[in-house]
Structure formats: structure tokens, C-alpha cells
CSV table of C-alpha atoms in Angstrom, one decimal:
chain,number,residue,atom,x,y,z
B,1,MET,CA,-11.6,-7.2,17.9
B,2,ARG,CA,-11.5,-5.0,14.7
B,3,ASP,CA,-13.2,-6.5,11.6
B,4,ASP,CA,-11.7,-6.2,8.0
B,5,ASN,CA,-14.6,-3.5,7.5
B,6,ASP,CA,-12.8,-1.3,10.2
B,7,GLU,CA,-9.4,-2.1,8.8
B,8,ASP,CA,-10.1,-0.7,6.1
B,9,LEU,CA,-11.7,2.2,7.0
B,10,LEU,CA,-8.6,3.1,9.0
B,11,THR,CA,-6.4,2.4,6.0
B,12,THR,CA,-8.8,4.7,3.7
B,13,MET,CA,-9.0,7.2,6.1
B,14,SER,CA,-5.5,7.6,7.1
B,15,HIS,CA,-4.8,7.8,2.9
B,16,GLU,CA,-6.8,10.5,2.6
B,17,LEU,CA,-5.6,12.6,5.4
B,18,ARG,CA,-2.3,11.8,4.6
B,19,THR,CA,-1.9,12.4,0.5
B,20,PRO,CA,-2.9,16.0,1.1
B,21,LEU,CA,-1.0,16.4,3.6
B,22,ASN,CA,1.9,15.4,2.4
B,23,ALA,CA,1.4,17.5,-0.6
B,24,ILE,CA,0.9,20.3,1.0
B,25,LEU,CA,4.6,20.0,3.5
B,26,GLY,CA,6.1,19.1,0.2
B,27,TRP,CA,5.4,22.3,-1.7
B,28,VAL,CA,6.4,24.2,1.8
B,29,GLN,CA,9.8,22.9,1.9
B,30,LEU,CA,10.5,23.8,-1.3
B,31,LEU,CA,9.4,27.2,-1.1
B,32,ARG,CA,11.7,27.2,2.3
B,33,ALA,CA,14.3,26.0,0.2
B,34,GLY,CA,13.8,28.7,-2.3
B,35,GLY,CA,13.5,26.0,-4.9
B,36,VAL,CA,10.3,27.9,-6.2
B,37,CYS,CA,10.9,30.9,-7.6
B,38,GLY,CA,9.1,33.4,-10.2
B,39,PRO,CA,5.7,32.7,-11.5
B,40,GLU,CA,6.1,28.7,-9.9
B,41,ILE,CA,5.4,30.4,-6.7
B,42,GLU,CA,1.9,31.4,-7.4
B,43,ARG,CA,1.6,27.6,-8.9
B,44,ALA,CA,3.2,26.9,-5.4
B,45,LEU,CA,0.2,28.3,-3.6
B,46,GLU,CA,-2.1,27.3,-5.5
B,47,ILE,CA,-1.5,24.2,-5.2
B,48,ILE,CA,-1.1,24.4,-1.4
B,49,GLU,CA,-4.5,25.8,-1.0
B,50,ARG,CA,-6.4,23.3,-3.2
B,51,ASN,CA,-4.6,20.2,-0.8
B,52,ALA,CA,-6.0,22.0,2.0
B,53,ARG,CA,-9.3,22.1,1.0
B,54,ILE,CA,-8.8,18.8,0.6
B,55,GLU,CA,-7.7,17.9,3.6
B,56,ALA,CA,-10.3,19.8,5.5
B,57,LYS,CA,-13.1,17.7,3.8
B,58,ALA,CA,-11.7,14.8,4.4
B,59,VAL,CA,-11.5,15.8,8.2
B,60,ASP,CA,-15.1,17.0,7.8
B,61,GLU,CA,-16.0,13.3,6.6
B,62,ALA,CA,-13.9,11.5,9.2
B,63,ILE,CA,-16.1,13.7,11.9
B,64,ASP,CA,-19.3,12.8,10.3
B,65,LEU,CA,-18.3,9.1,10.2
B,66,ALA,CA,-18.0,9.5,14.4
B,67,ARG,CA,-20.6,10.7,14.6
B,68,ILE,CA,-22.7,8.5,12.6
B,69,ALA,CA,-21.3,5.5,14.2
B,70,SER,CA,-22.2,7.0,17.7
B,71,GLY,CA,-25.7,8.0,17.1
B,72,GLN,CA,-24.6,11.8,17.5
B,73,LEU,CA,-25.6,13.3,14.0
B,74,PRO,CA,-28.6,14.9,13.7
B,75,ILE,CA,-30.8,15.1,10.7
B,76,THR,CA,-33.5,17.7,10.3
B,77,ARG,CA,-36.5,15.7,8.3
B,78,ARG,CA,-38.7,17.3,6.4
B,79,GLU,CA,-40.5,17.1,2.9
B,80,THR,CA,-38.0,18.0,0.0
B,81,ARG,CA,-37.2,17.0,-3.6
B,82,TRP,CA,-33.9,15.2,-4.1
B,83,SER,CA,-33.5,16.2,-7.1
B,84,GLU,CA,-32.3,19.9,-6.0
B,85,GLY,CA,-29.7,18.4,-3.8
B,86,LEU,CA,-28.3,16.4,-6.5
B,87,ARG,CA,-28.3,19.4,-9.1
B,88,ALA,CA,-26.0,20.9,-6.3
B,89,ALA,CA,-23.9,17.8,-5.8
B,90,ILE,CA,-23.5,18.2,-9.6
B,91,ALA,CA,-22.4,21.6,-9.3
B,92,ALA,CA,-19.9,20.8,-7.1
B,93,CYS,CA,-18.1,18.3,-8.2
B,94,ASP,CA,-18.3,19.4,-12.0
B,95,SER,CA,-14.7,21.4,-11.9
B,96,ALA,CA,-13.3,17.8,-10.8
B,97,ALA,CA,-14.7,16.4,-13.8
B,98,ARG,CA,-13.9,18.8,-16.3
B,99,ALA,CA,-10.5,18.4,-14.9
B,100,ARG,CA,-10.6,14.8,-15.3
B,101,GLY,CA,-12.1,15.0,-18.8
B,102,VAL,CA,-15.1,13.0,-17.2
B,103,ALA,CA,-18.3,14.1,-18.6
B,104,ILE,CA,-21.4,13.9,-15.9
B,105,ASP,CA,-24.7,12.6,-17.9
B,106,VAL,CA,-28.0,13.6,-15.4
B,107,ASP,CA,-31.7,11.9,-15.8
B,108,ALA,CA,-33.4,13.2,-12.8
B,109,ASP,CA,-37.0,13.1,-12.2
B,110,PRO,CA,-37.6,16.6,-10.0
B,111,GLU,CA,-40.9,15.6,-8.6
B,112,ILE,CA,-39.0,13.0,-6.7
B,113,ARG,CA,-40.1,14.2,-2.7
B,114,VAL,CA,-38.7,12.2,0.4
B,115,MET,CA,-38.8,13.0,4.0
B,116,GLY,CA,-35.2,13.9,4.8
B,117,ASP,CA,-32.6,16.1,5.7
B,118,SER,CA,-32.0,18.4,2.3
B,119,ALA,CA,-28.2,19.4,3.1
B,120,ARG,CA,-27.7,15.5,3.8
B,121,LEU,CA,-29.5,14.3,0.6
B,122,ALA,CA,-27.1,16.6,-1.2
B,123,GLN,CA,-24.4,15.2,0.9
B,124,ILE,CA,-25.0,11.6,-0.2
B,125,ALA,CA,-25.3,12.8,-3.8
B,126,ARG,CA,-21.9,14.7,-4.1
B,127,GLY,CA,-20.2,11.4,-2.2
B,128,LEU,CA,-21.0,9.1,-4.9
B,129,VAL,CA,-20.9,11.4,-7.8
B,130,MET,CA,-17.4,12.8,-6.8
B,131,CYS,CA,-16.4,8.8,-6.3
B,132,ALA,CA,-17.5,7.7,-9.6
B,133,VAL,CA,-15.6,10.7,-11.1
B,134,ARG,CA,-12.4,10.0,-9.4
B,135,ARG,CA,-12.7,6.4,-10.6
B,136,THR,CA,-13.3,7.2,-14.4
B,137,ALA,CA,-10.2,7.7,-16.8
B,138,PRO,CA,-10.3,10.6,-18.7
B,139,GLY,CA,-12.4,10.8,-21.8
B,140,GLY,CA,-15.4,8.4,-19.5
B,141,THR,CA,-19.0,9.3,-18.5
B,142,VAL,CA,-20.3,9.5,-15.1
B,143,ARG,CA,-24.0,8.4,-15.2
B,144,VAL,CA,-26.7,9.9,-12.6
B,145,ARG,CA,-30.3,8.9,-13.0
B,146,LEU,CA,-32.9,9.7,-9.7
B,147,ALA,CA,-36.1,7.4,-10.4
B,148,ALA,CA,-39.0,6.3,-8.7
B,149,ARG,CA,-39.3,2.4,-8.1
B,150,SER,CA,-41.8,0.8,-5.9
B,151,GLY,CA,-42.3,3.2,-3.0
B,152,GLN,CA,-39.0,4.7,-2.9
B,153,ALA,CA,-36.2,7.3,-4.5
B,154,VAL,CA,-33.7,5.3,-6.4
B,155,LEU,CA,-30.2,7.2,-7.1
B,156,SER,CA,-28.1,5.3,-8.7
B,157,VAL,CA,-24.2,6.2,-10.0
B,158,ARG,CA,-22.2,4.3,-13.1
B,159,GLU,CA,-18.8,4.4,-13.0
B,160,ASP,CA,-17.2,4.4,-16.9
B,161,ARG,CA,-13.6,3.1,-17.6
B,162,VAL,CA,-13.5,2.4,-14.3
B,163,LEU,CA,-9.5,2.5,-13.3
B,164,ASP,CA,-8.7,0.1,-10.2
B,165,GLY,CA,-9.0,-3.4,-11.3
B,166,ASP,CA,-11.4,-5.6,-13.5
B,167,ALA,CA,-15.1,-6.4,-12.8
B,168,HIS,CA,-14.7,-9.8,-11.0
B,169,THR,CA,-12.1,-8.1,-8.2
B,170,ARG,CA,-14.5,-5.1,-7.8
B,171,ALA,CA,-17.8,-7.5,-7.8
B,172,SER,CA,-15.8,-9.4,-5.1
B,173,LYS,CA,-16.0,-6.4,-3.3
B,174,ARG,CA,-19.6,-5.4,-3.2
B,175,ASN,CA,-20.4,-5.5,0.5
B,176,ALA,CA,-16.8,-3.7,1.2
B,177,LEU,CA,-17.8,0.0,0.3
B,178,VAL,CA,-14.8,1.5,1.9
B,179,GLY,CA,-12.3,-0.5,1.4
B,180,ASP,CA,-12.3,-1.1,-2.3
B,181,GLY,CA,-10.7,2.6,-3.1
B,182,ARG,CA,-14.2,4.3,-3.1
B,183,GLY,CA,-12.9,6.3,-0.1
B,184,LEU,CA,-14.2,8.4,2.9
B,185,GLY,CA,-17.1,9.8,0.7
B,186,VAL,CA,-19.3,6.9,-0.1
B,187,ALA,CA,-18.5,5.6,3.8
B,188,VAL,CA,-20.5,8.5,4.9
B,189,ALA,CA,-23.4,8.6,2.1
B,190,ARG,CA,-23.8,4.7,3.2
B,191,GLY,CA,-24.5,6.2,7.1
B,192,LEU,CA,-26.6,9.1,6.1
B,193,VAL,CA,-28.9,6.9,3.6
B,194,ARG,CA,-29.3,4.3,6.2
B,195,LEU,CA,-29.8,7.3,8.9
B,196,HIS,CA,-32.8,7.9,6.2
B,197,GLY,CA,-34.3,4.6,6.5
B,198,GLY,CA,-32.6,3.3,3.4
B,199,THR,CA,-29.8,1.2,1.8
B,200,LEU,CA,-26.9,1.8,-0.4
B,201,GLU,CA,-25.8,-0.9,-2.6
B,202,GLU,CA,-23.3,-1.8,-5.8
B,203,ASP,CA,-24.5,-3.7,-8.5
B,204,ASP,CA,-22.4,-7.2,-9.4
B,205,CYS,CA,-20.1,-5.5,-11.4
B,206,GLY,CA,-19.3,-3.1,-8.8
B,207,LEU,CA,-19.5,-0.6,-11.8
B,208,THR,CA,-23.1,1.7,-10.1
B,209,LEU,CA,-23.8,2.4,-6.7
B,210,THR,CA,-27.2,2.5,-5.7
B,211,ALA,CA,-28.7,4.4,-2.8
B,212,ARG,CA,-32.8,3.9,-2.1
B,213,VAL,CA,-34.8,5.7,0.5
B,214,PRO,CA,-38.4,5.9,1.1
B,215,LEU,CA,-40.5,8.3,-0.7
B,216,VAL,CA,-42.6,10.6,1.1
B,217,GLU,CA,-46.3,8.6,0.5
B,218,SER,CA,-44.3,5.5,1.5
B,219,VAL,CA,-42.5,7.0,5.0
B,220,ARG,CA,-46.4,8.7,5.7
B,221,ALA,CA,-48.8,5.4,5.1
B,222,THR,CA,-45.8,3.5,7.4
B,223,ASP,CA,-46.4,6.0,10.1
B,224,ALA,CA,-50.5,6.2,9.4
B,225,ASN,CA,-50.3,2.1,10.1
B,226,GLN,CA,-48.6,2.8,13.3
B,227,ALA,CA,-50.5,5.5,14.8
B,228,ARG,CA,-53.7,2.8,13.6
B,229,ALA,CA,-51.6,-0.1,15.5
B,230,LEU,CA,-51.1,2.0,18.8
B,231,ARG,CA,-54.6,2.7,18.8
B,232,ALA,CA,-56.0,-0.7,18.3
B,233,GLY,CA,-53.8,-2.0,20.9
């Protein structure tokens, strides 16, 4: 029997797959019917291409979710600076932010090191930042912070001028990170954070998503303690 989160995930997945597909089909029908001509043809092709890329990304995220759920998503762990992945994530979200008139403010400690998969860590950051960009109204600012606290690397992404619902409604959904309009990117990020031994949480107002992943020092200390326990046993 499926629970509410399963239903939310299916709804979100259906929406993110159907929306760009409907746009593509709509413009293709207009082109076939001769309803688009001259300079509008180039615009139509650009819209079709953009939505095709969005569709491909949604399919990739759906595949990642399935692989995470089945335990078949490989993670290559090595010491890495999360700030480098964060920089790549910000660059990937920049055009979408500019198109919406949303600023991205970043304050990241460049020396924070975690034991993880650099590509997947960048994917975590990209999913959280892109979600915040989409949920922030034009003129707003997405605030991204990366710092070390209590043996963990803490990545927080705060939305500004959120569009969907009031703070109380968002707060009541803080444990349903898929079903509150955040999308597949956040669902994938949550799974990837867990694979790195961390957590992904919302704050009480639902405006900030915070990912916590153990620092390299914490991982090494845990490994050393486990090795000593095995020798002692």
C-alpha cells in the first residue's frame, strides 16, 4: 500500500514530465498546421529545444530516484571540497535565475572538505538552489550558505518571496519535501544526502532547506573508532 509521500512523488513526477512534453507537442502542432511563420519559427524551435532539455533532465532525475530507492546508485567517495561543487551548481542555475529576475547570494567556506562523490554533491546543491530560484518571485534573492558546524558541512538554501502558500501551510509540510511543490530535484537531493550519511531538513517556516553531511575529519574519526572496536573485539 502506498503512503501519502508515494502519492505526492507520483504527482510531482507526472507534473514535471508532462509539462515540458505538453509544450513541445503544442508547438509541434502549431508548426504542422502552419500557424507559425517567419521569425516565430525560430522562437518556436527555441521553445521546443528548451523544453526537450527540461524533459531530459526530469527523466534523468526520475531514473536517479529509482536507482536510489533500489540501492543501485553508485557513490564514489573521496575527499573533496564541497564549495567547488557548489560553484558549479550556482553556474548551472544562473541563467534560470536571471530569466526570473532572481539574485543568488552565496557565502561559502572554500576549505570545507567532505568525503563524498563530487558530482553528486554538486547535484545536491543544484537541486536545492534551482528549487529556491523557481519558488522565489522576481526581485527576490536566494541565499546560499556553506559552513562547518559540529563536525558537519552545512549547506543551507533560503528562498525569498515564496510564491506558493503562506508560512504556516509550508511549515505543516516540512517533512514532505517532495509533495510541497519542490519537485524531483529536491527528492533526488534528499536521497543523495542520505547516501552521504547526512540529512536534509526544512526550517520551521519552510523557507530554508538545510543539508548536513559529515566533514572528512568526522568520517575519519568514526572509521578509526570502528577499527579500534574491531581490534578490541
